[in-house]
XYZ file of C-alpha atoms in Angstrom:
549
model
C -0.191 -0.258 -0.182
C 1.249 3.382 -0.977
C 2.914 5.704 1.817
C 0.652 9.101 2.520
C 3.714 11.452 2.205
C 4.337 13.155 6.101
C 3.808 16.672 4.781
C 0.137 15.543 3.654
C -0.533 14.051 6.912
C 0.695 17.214 8.971
C -1.489 19.478 6.461
C -4.464 17.418 7.600
C -3.807 17.861 11.189
C -3.479 21.405 10.816
C -6.453 21.668 8.914
C -8.035 19.862 11.422
C -6.479 21.853 14.897
C -7.887 25.130 12.721
C -11.780 24.035 12.272
C -11.948 21.994 15.802
C -10.756 25.856 17.159
C -13.661 27.385 15.066
C -16.202 24.526 15.426
C -15.532 25.458 19.976
C -15.949 29.187 19.627
C -18.674 29.148 17.292
C -20.687 27.118 20.021
C -19.565 29.566 22.796
C -20.102 32.042 20.795
C -24.644 30.559 20.182
C -24.094 30.043 24.016
C -23.067 33.497 24.493
C -25.110 35.283 21.695
C -28.644 33.345 23.489
C -27.433 34.509 27.273
C -27.331 38.305 26.242
C -30.520 37.952 24.517
C -32.325 35.961 27.777
C -30.567 38.550 30.296
C -30.988 41.799 27.893
C -33.385 41.265 25.492
C -36.160 38.956 26.495
C -39.431 39.205 27.544
C -40.681 42.328 25.541
C -37.264 44.454 26.848
C -35.312 45.022 23.655
C -39.132 46.226 21.961
C -39.905 48.285 25.145
C -36.104 49.844 23.948
C -36.549 50.341 20.693
C -40.058 52.373 20.816
C -38.196 55.330 22.888
C -38.450 58.425 21.855
C -36.955 61.944 22.513
C -39.174 65.185 23.012
C -39.365 68.460 21.635
C -36.275 68.479 19.448
C -38.322 68.904 15.823
C -38.610 72.614 16.376
C -36.559 74.457 13.651
C -35.031 77.407 13.433
C -33.330 79.153 10.042
C -30.685 76.988 8.941
C -30.383 75.368 12.370
C -30.752 71.280 13.011
C -30.602 69.426 16.168
C -28.284 67.231 13.757
C -26.330 67.217 10.912
C -24.768 64.108 9.615
C -21.868 64.180 7.434
C -21.400 61.145 4.700
C -23.721 58.991 3.520
C -21.967 55.887 4.077
C -22.825 53.014 5.992
C -22.367 55.246 8.784
C -23.991 58.054 7.769
C -27.188 56.047 6.568
C -27.093 54.080 9.866
C -26.848 57.299 12.169
C -29.906 58.915 9.965
C -32.369 55.432 10.630
C -31.366 55.822 14.496
C -32.235 59.175 14.550
C -35.656 58.358 12.544
C -36.298 55.732 15.311
C -35.527 58.281 18.195
C -38.601 60.534 16.573
C -36.007 63.203 14.952
C -36.804 64.790 11.763
C -34.468 68.053 12.068
C -31.974 66.900 10.901
C -29.994 66.981 7.230
C -27.259 63.925 6.052
C -24.591 65.870 3.847
C -22.848 63.792 1.368
C -20.347 65.100 -0.996
C -21.052 62.853 -3.971
C -24.344 62.831 -6.084
C -25.440 59.425 -4.234
C -25.389 57.279 -1.032
C -23.008 54.603 -0.953
C -19.663 56.002 0.718
C -16.543 54.420 -0.681
C -19.279 51.749 -2.127
C -20.056 54.654 -4.681
C -17.289 55.653 -4.714
C -15.074 53.297 -5.088
C -16.123 51.291 -9.037
C -12.702 49.669 -10.351
C -13.292 46.236 -12.424
C -13.567 43.342 -9.498
C -14.288 45.916 -6.679
C -15.628 43.954 -3.924
C -16.189 43.598 -0.128
C -14.058 40.827 1.323
C -16.437 39.884 3.867
C -18.964 37.324 3.774
C -22.097 39.185 2.523
C -24.499 38.337 5.269
C -21.839 40.053 7.942
C -21.775 42.893 5.596
C -24.699 44.423 6.360
C -27.060 46.072 9.242
C -28.288 43.425 11.876
C -31.502 44.917 11.796
C -31.658 45.013 7.662
C -30.327 41.507 6.682
C -30.581 41.268 2.880
C -31.695 37.716 1.531
C -30.859 38.590 -2.232
C -27.470 38.975 -1.847
C -25.898 36.757 -5.075
C -22.539 35.907 -3.764
C -21.122 34.461 -0.804
C -18.675 37.780 -1.118
C -20.795 40.656 -2.442
C -19.392 42.885 -4.680
C -19.497 46.596 -5.196
C -22.807 47.200 -6.891
C -24.782 44.955 -5.287
C -23.343 46.721 -1.492
C -24.052 49.823 -2.839
C -27.991 48.734 -4.472
C -28.320 47.866 -0.450
C -27.580 51.460 0.664
C -30.039 52.704 -1.859
C -32.678 50.389 -0.764
C -31.967 50.878 2.829
C -32.105 55.001 2.081
C -35.496 54.366 0.825
C -36.779 52.111 2.719
C -36.429 54.138 6.412
C -37.178 57.527 4.553
C -33.905 59.411 4.462
C -33.110 60.803 0.776
C -35.546 63.614 1.804
C -32.771 64.666 4.749
C -30.061 64.567 2.403
C -28.223 67.247 0.442
C -26.300 65.893 -2.097
C -22.931 67.296 -3.762
C -22.576 69.319 -0.983
C -18.997 69.470 0.744
C -18.285 70.495 4.771
C -15.352 72.906 4.583
C -15.315 73.349 8.599
C -16.709 72.406 11.432
C -16.774 75.323 14.363
C -17.919 75.197 17.926
C -19.506 78.333 19.149
C -19.120 78.421 22.958
C -21.495 81.296 23.828
C -24.139 79.279 21.978
C -23.670 76.031 22.560
C -23.621 74.959 19.109
C -21.499 73.405 15.899
C -21.248 76.392 13.095
C -20.786 74.182 10.361
C -19.530 75.861 6.402
C -20.641 73.767 3.389
C -19.824 74.346 -0.030
C -22.144 73.867 -2.971
C -21.848 74.593 -6.694
C -19.245 77.447 -5.403
C -21.579 79.218 -3.152
C -20.402 79.045 0.602
C -23.403 78.685 2.957
C -23.448 77.794 6.881
C -25.549 76.050 8.321
C -25.796 75.475 12.338
C -26.408 71.772 15.316
C -26.740 70.992 18.818
C -24.706 67.417 17.778
C -22.449 67.100 14.596
C -21.855 62.902 13.473
C -19.069 62.740 11.386
C -19.191 59.799 9.270
C -16.519 60.619 6.573
C -15.340 57.472 6.804
C -11.580 56.524 7.144
C -11.390 55.214 3.242
C -12.460 58.682 2.060
C -9.270 60.520 0.639
C -7.223 58.700 -1.991
C -3.090 58.504 -1.380
C -1.328 58.937 -4.544
C 1.974 58.192 -4.529
C 3.486 62.047 -4.153
C 6.566 60.422 -3.080
C 7.521 59.072 -6.468
C 9.660 62.130 -8.783
C 7.823 62.734 -12.427
C 4.371 61.156 -11.757
C 3.005 64.835 -12.580
C 5.132 64.590 -15.727
C 3.499 61.445 -17.207
C 1.226 61.712 -20.453
C -0.420 58.496 -20.021
C -3.654 57.970 -18.359
C -4.101 57.503 -14.512
C -6.414 57.025 -12.211
C -6.143 55.995 -8.623
C -8.602 52.642 -8.027
C -10.621 54.972 -5.210
C -11.141 57.519 -8.706
C -11.965 54.820 -11.022
C -12.052 56.431 -14.627
C -14.731 54.440 -16.472
C -13.800 55.824 -19.891
C -9.975 54.258 -20.477
C -9.264 51.882 -22.645
C -7.116 48.762 -21.950
C -7.365 47.440 -25.174
C -3.450 46.391 -26.161
C -2.293 48.862 -24.148
C 0.789 48.718 -21.682
C -0.591 48.587 -18.378
C 1.275 49.030 -14.733
C -0.365 48.673 -11.233
C 1.140 50.683 -8.245
C 0.552 48.359 -4.930
C -0.387 45.344 -3.867
C -2.965 46.027 -1.187
C -7.265 45.195 -1.172
C -7.744 47.196 -4.271
C -5.247 45.716 -6.466
C -5.422 41.902 -5.578
C -8.559 42.558 -7.355
C -8.262 44.702 -10.285
C -5.395 42.789 -11.382
C -6.701 39.714 -12.352
C -9.805 41.786 -14.288
C -7.268 43.996 -16.100
C -5.043 41.079 -16.753
C -8.021 39.782 -19.073
C -8.557 42.827 -20.809
C -6.411 42.071 -23.823
C -3.453 43.801 -22.553
C -0.085 43.385 -24.133
C 1.892 43.445 -20.631
C 0.819 44.263 -17.049
C 3.280 45.153 -14.818
C 2.652 45.403 -11.322
C 5.029 47.519 -8.812
C 4.779 45.581 -6.120
C 6.986 47.769 -2.127
C 5.304 44.685 0.571
C 3.551 41.346 -0.443
C 0.611 40.958 0.751
C -0.724 37.244 2.711
C -2.989 36.058 0.735
C -5.364 33.621 1.319
C -7.916 31.810 -0.833
C -11.553 32.975 -1.608
C -14.134 30.122 -1.442
C -17.120 32.305 -3.123
C -19.556 31.039 -4.645
C -23.062 32.054 -5.863
C -26.347 31.911 -4.230
C -28.900 29.685 -5.564
C -33.187 31.255 -5.889
C -33.695 28.101 -3.665
C -31.718 29.624 -0.950
C -32.631 32.962 -1.292
C -35.964 31.828 -1.159
C -35.179 30.115 1.812
C -33.920 32.992 3.756
C -36.765 34.942 2.786
C -39.326 33.135 4.278
C -36.923 31.646 6.841
C -35.208 34.499 8.868
C -34.519 32.902 11.556
C -31.921 30.803 9.293
C -30.343 33.822 8.202
C -29.436 34.917 11.622
C -28.005 31.714 12.696
C -25.693 31.529 9.282
C -24.565 35.558 10.429
C -24.213 34.880 13.965
C -21.805 31.777 13.063
C -19.218 33.273 10.689
C -19.280 36.115 13.301
C -17.852 33.745 16.129
C -15.722 31.609 13.085
C -13.939 34.919 12.249
C -14.178 36.199 15.828
C -11.738 33.662 16.749
C -8.390 34.973 14.714
C -8.589 37.189 17.829
C -7.300 34.570 19.491
C -4.062 35.172 16.844
C -4.047 38.625 16.249
C -4.795 39.634 20.072
C -4.169 36.818 22.702
C -1.475 35.727 20.078
C -2.525 31.715 21.000
C -0.585 28.900 19.737
C -3.076 28.775 16.736
C -1.020 31.455 15.401
C 1.246 28.752 14.192
C -1.414 26.840 12.853
C -2.562 30.026 10.965
C 0.081 30.966 9.263
C 1.901 27.652 8.007
C -1.939 27.103 6.037
C -1.522 29.890 4.304
C 1.966 29.371 3.620
C 0.859 25.536 2.286
C -1.577 27.652 0.306
C 1.061 29.579 -1.215
C 3.458 27.180 -2.319
C 1.011 24.902 -3.749
C -0.242 27.666 -6.100
C 3.381 29.443 -6.935
C 5.747 26.821 -8.574
C 8.680 28.938 -9.349
C 11.022 29.494 -6.919
C 11.842 32.843 -7.690
C 8.355 34.549 -7.700
C 7.246 32.387 -4.723
C 10.300 34.030 -2.321
C 8.937 37.558 -3.541
C 4.996 37.622 -3.068
C 6.196 35.811 0.617
C 5.996 38.632 3.639
C 8.549 38.735 5.667
C 6.463 40.097 8.618
C 3.662 37.586 11.197
C 0.577 37.053 9.844
C -2.047 39.548 10.209
C -0.088 42.351 11.215
C -1.269 43.847 8.215
C -4.953 43.059 6.890
C -4.838 39.532 4.988
C -6.256 39.730 1.799
C -8.928 37.407 0.219
C -8.509 36.193 -3.609
C -8.771 32.997 -5.719
C -6.696 34.575 -8.480
C -4.135 36.643 -7.506
C -1.100 33.820 -7.198
C -2.744 32.745 -10.974
C -2.381 35.897 -12.617
C 0.832 36.614 -11.440
C 1.718 33.615 -13.445
C 0.459 34.084 -16.498
C 2.312 35.465 -19.566
C 1.580 39.069 -19.858
C 2.049 40.055 -16.030
C 5.592 41.391 -14.707
C 5.893 41.387 -11.330
C 8.283 43.672 -10.244
C 9.974 44.438 -6.417
C 12.515 46.920 -7.340
C 11.244 49.747 -6.193
C 10.401 52.762 -8.598
C 12.941 55.495 -9.030
C 11.150 57.874 -11.611
C 7.958 57.730 -14.136
C 8.881 59.640 -17.534
C 6.249 60.993 -20.166
C 5.756 57.003 -21.176
C 7.797 55.087 -19.151
C 8.407 53.586 -15.367
C 12.110 53.429 -14.045
C 13.178 51.371 -11.582
C 16.349 51.818 -8.244
C 18.248 49.294 -10.580
C 17.845 51.385 -13.889
C 15.315 48.835 -15.581
C 12.736 50.838 -17.604
C 8.586 49.991 -18.463
C 6.961 51.315 -21.435
C 3.953 52.446 -19.950
C 0.247 53.987 -21.619
C -1.850 53.401 -18.524
C -0.760 53.738 -14.936
C -3.384 52.295 -11.981
C -2.252 53.848 -8.316
C -3.290 51.199 -6.339
C -2.137 52.865 -3.039
C -4.416 52.899 -0.843
C -5.883 56.017 1.320
C -5.133 58.818 3.368
C -5.698 56.757 7.036
C -3.846 59.395 8.991
C -5.532 62.382 8.512
C -8.873 63.741 9.167
C -11.215 64.510 6.414
C -11.787 68.150 7.244
C -10.711 70.850 9.764
C -12.815 71.105 13.046
C -12.156 73.652 15.906
C -13.569 72.667 19.281
C -13.981 75.014 22.218
C -11.717 77.793 22.785
C -10.890 77.300 19.099
C -9.141 73.911 19.345
C -7.940 72.212 16.119
C -8.582 68.928 15.910
C -5.823 68.421 13.509
C -3.089 70.325 16.152
C -4.705 67.710 18.733
C -4.261 64.599 16.723
C -0.944 65.939 15.700
C 1.252 63.172 17.922
C -1.374 60.816 17.517
C -5.337 60.157 17.129
C -6.816 59.057 20.110
C -10.566 59.446 20.925
C -12.593 58.240 24.102
C -13.926 54.889 23.115
C -13.152 55.155 19.562
C -16.111 58.303 19.118
C -15.643 61.410 20.986
C -12.884 63.470 21.685
C -11.920 66.633 24.793
C -12.329 69.810 23.456
C -14.696 68.730 20.962
C -18.503 68.771 22.894
C -21.554 66.872 21.001
C -19.156 65.325 18.451
C -19.672 62.159 17.614
C -16.449 60.869 15.078
C -18.039 57.415 13.251
C -15.405 54.130 13.724
C -12.598 57.012 15.072
C -9.494 56.375 16.074
C -8.500 52.307 17.481
C -12.472 51.643 16.808
C -12.037 49.657 13.583
C -11.118 45.785 13.391
C -9.017 43.859 10.574
C -10.540 40.432 10.926
C -14.499 40.986 11.179
C -17.032 43.413 9.679
C -16.620 46.831 10.653
C -20.428 47.365 10.884
C -20.325 45.405 14.232
C -18.370 48.236 15.907
C -20.727 50.539 14.077
C -23.900 49.697 15.303
C -22.416 49.388 19.080
C -21.261 52.793 18.522
C -25.040 53.536 17.715
C -26.262 52.266 20.109
C -23.976 54.222 22.457
C -25.007 56.985 20.470
C -28.865 56.301 21.050
C -27.986 55.717 24.630
C -26.502 59.433 25.049
C -29.099 61.221 22.585
C -32.035 59.721 26.015
C -30.228 61.102 28.639
C -29.247 64.501 27.703
C -33.208 64.744 26.658
C -33.977 63.762 29.467
C -31.890 66.262 31.327
C -32.389 69.054 29.170
C -27.953 68.749 28.522
C -26.949 71.604 26.148
C -23.529 70.300 25.639
C -21.317 67.455 26.762
C -17.912 65.951 26.230
C -15.524 63.798 27.561
C -13.226 64.298 30.682
C -9.725 64.474 29.607
C -8.443 62.312 32.478
C -11.023 60.051 31.340
C -10.334 59.552 27.531
C -6.250 59.589 28.501
C -6.542 56.536 31.033
C -8.958 55.321 28.146
C -6.263 55.344 25.510
C -3.410 54.128 27.275
C -5.237 51.075 28.214
C -6.262 50.826 24.770
C -2.546 51.141 23.833
C -0.994 49.115 26.831
C -3.548 46.142 25.141
C -2.443 46.503 21.620
C 1.517 46.471 22.432
C 0.607 42.333 22.720
C -0.771 42.261 19.848
C 0.344 41.054 16.130
C -0.149 44.857 14.770
C 2.807 45.913 16.996
C 4.435 42.865 16.876
C 3.924 41.287 14.051
C 6.853 43.122 12.300
C 5.019 45.406 9.522
C 4.315 48.486 8.691
C 1.254 49.253 7.679
C -1.838 51.573 7.461
C -2.727 50.888 10.846
C 0.145 52.988 11.940
C 0.876 56.674 12.220
C 4.578 57.825 11.801
C 5.637 56.671 14.898
C 4.518 53.125 14.539
C 1.589 54.300 16.749
C -1.808 51.787 15.875
C -4.692 54.473 15.788
C -7.439 52.227 13.869
C -7.281 48.889 15.284
C -9.736 47.485 18.317
C -7.389 44.993 20.217
C -9.639 42.608 21.283
C -13.134 40.769 20.510
C -15.628 42.783 18.821
C -18.379 41.374 21.375
C -16.320 42.973 24.322
C -16.204 46.615 22.514
C -20.479 46.021 22.454
C -20.787 45.070 25.646
C -18.426 48.228 26.366
C -20.886 50.241 24.776
C -24.252 49.417 26.160
C -24.428 52.073 28.224
C -23.729 55.589 28.999
C -21.175 56.078 31.534
C -22.696 59.883 32.204
C -19.935 60.507 34.977
C -17.159 60.094 32.579
C -19.122 63.417 30.744
C -18.582 66.569 31.340
C -22.868 67.772 31.120
C -23.586 71.467 30.888
C -27.002 72.592 30.546
């Protein structure tokens, strides 16, 4: 009888170990979800809370609102839905584009899709039984957000094609002055409360450190500002960057009859296979008629992805299993030793966001694709030159170089004219990722250290929205005009966050990423299970705030 190779047996044992951990975590998660419902939401308590309304807040003066929301992506729309449910009608939502969707409207590059399973990448209160794929594509997510906008009657509150150019707190009036610009005209609104839902991925980052990029005479665009008029047929194309958008757009461009596609890589990402498939009509009908099934699927996905925290944050030995499985996949897909060296990261799995693709490695091995790891020295009118002197003729350059994640989207001035940019000049910090000292009545949705790299950020958003609702109910009941987090509470919280982060892969993993600022401080990631954050945000801790009537 033929003997099974030791490597195969080892791989099987690793897979069994990984899935055993996932199954245990999912079972614990399901039990935890039931206990949470039993303790907090059973016997009509959830329905009772959902019916709570604010009182006496819909009277409106000229250009003065109870609340202004900036941005119409997931965060802005989710906030508007919560305001509607609280009975608030006196608010506006300002959106710089002509449509809702935020990053899911702006990013229209070929192959754009979510790397979180569809059932988890949606509002928990608005499940979608009509996703066409396990991982949803950009047009479907944009359509879902349009649907939510209309279902919850938000569109009439939205002012499209409008930019917010400044936020300024007026001390004597305890109001925010919001300066907007639309059709080259400037105007000012006032609001008691501001929701900054501008998002981390709102402003594209071009590689401005490359000499000559402004002299390139071919076509150039960023994946986040896609030019749909570009014709790739029979053109030499360069893609700069190998991040999340690059691994989606490169395989699509490769199929567009391009004689040569140059992929310029500064650092390789860890890649795991995207196990994707189409959702059948039968499954869609099943989820429509039996929503409890979709809820169980959502919870199971949530718990299984949560198991990664054992590796990333708690650094259990399971991290070695996970990394070896990913390496085995890489070795299986890429046979060429030199190419394999180029695409193998030198840092620990999870330090940067792990990317999901089933055609990245195969695309790099196509005859019309060349992976270039030598740094770019200069861009000329129709070519790119690397540090070793090689020159590559290019007709089209695609910048897949990420976003300005360490720079806030707009100027904000708080108490006594304090600038948020100056306050955050050393490092971005917020209390529980949402409020900042010296900036009363300001909520920053998905702010510092409230994002995650292993699961759906919608989980974190909904935790924040729950906290916001508790605050609004409290200040309304007690006639509070302004609230701001105490400096010492804010500082103690962020010291705790950073002490936890120093033990995680995002600090110890040996990489530089957009999670970090220039000093290497992790400013974006929440360093624990999302359910811990959810419990932390369950009630308004009013004693930690400065409250003024």
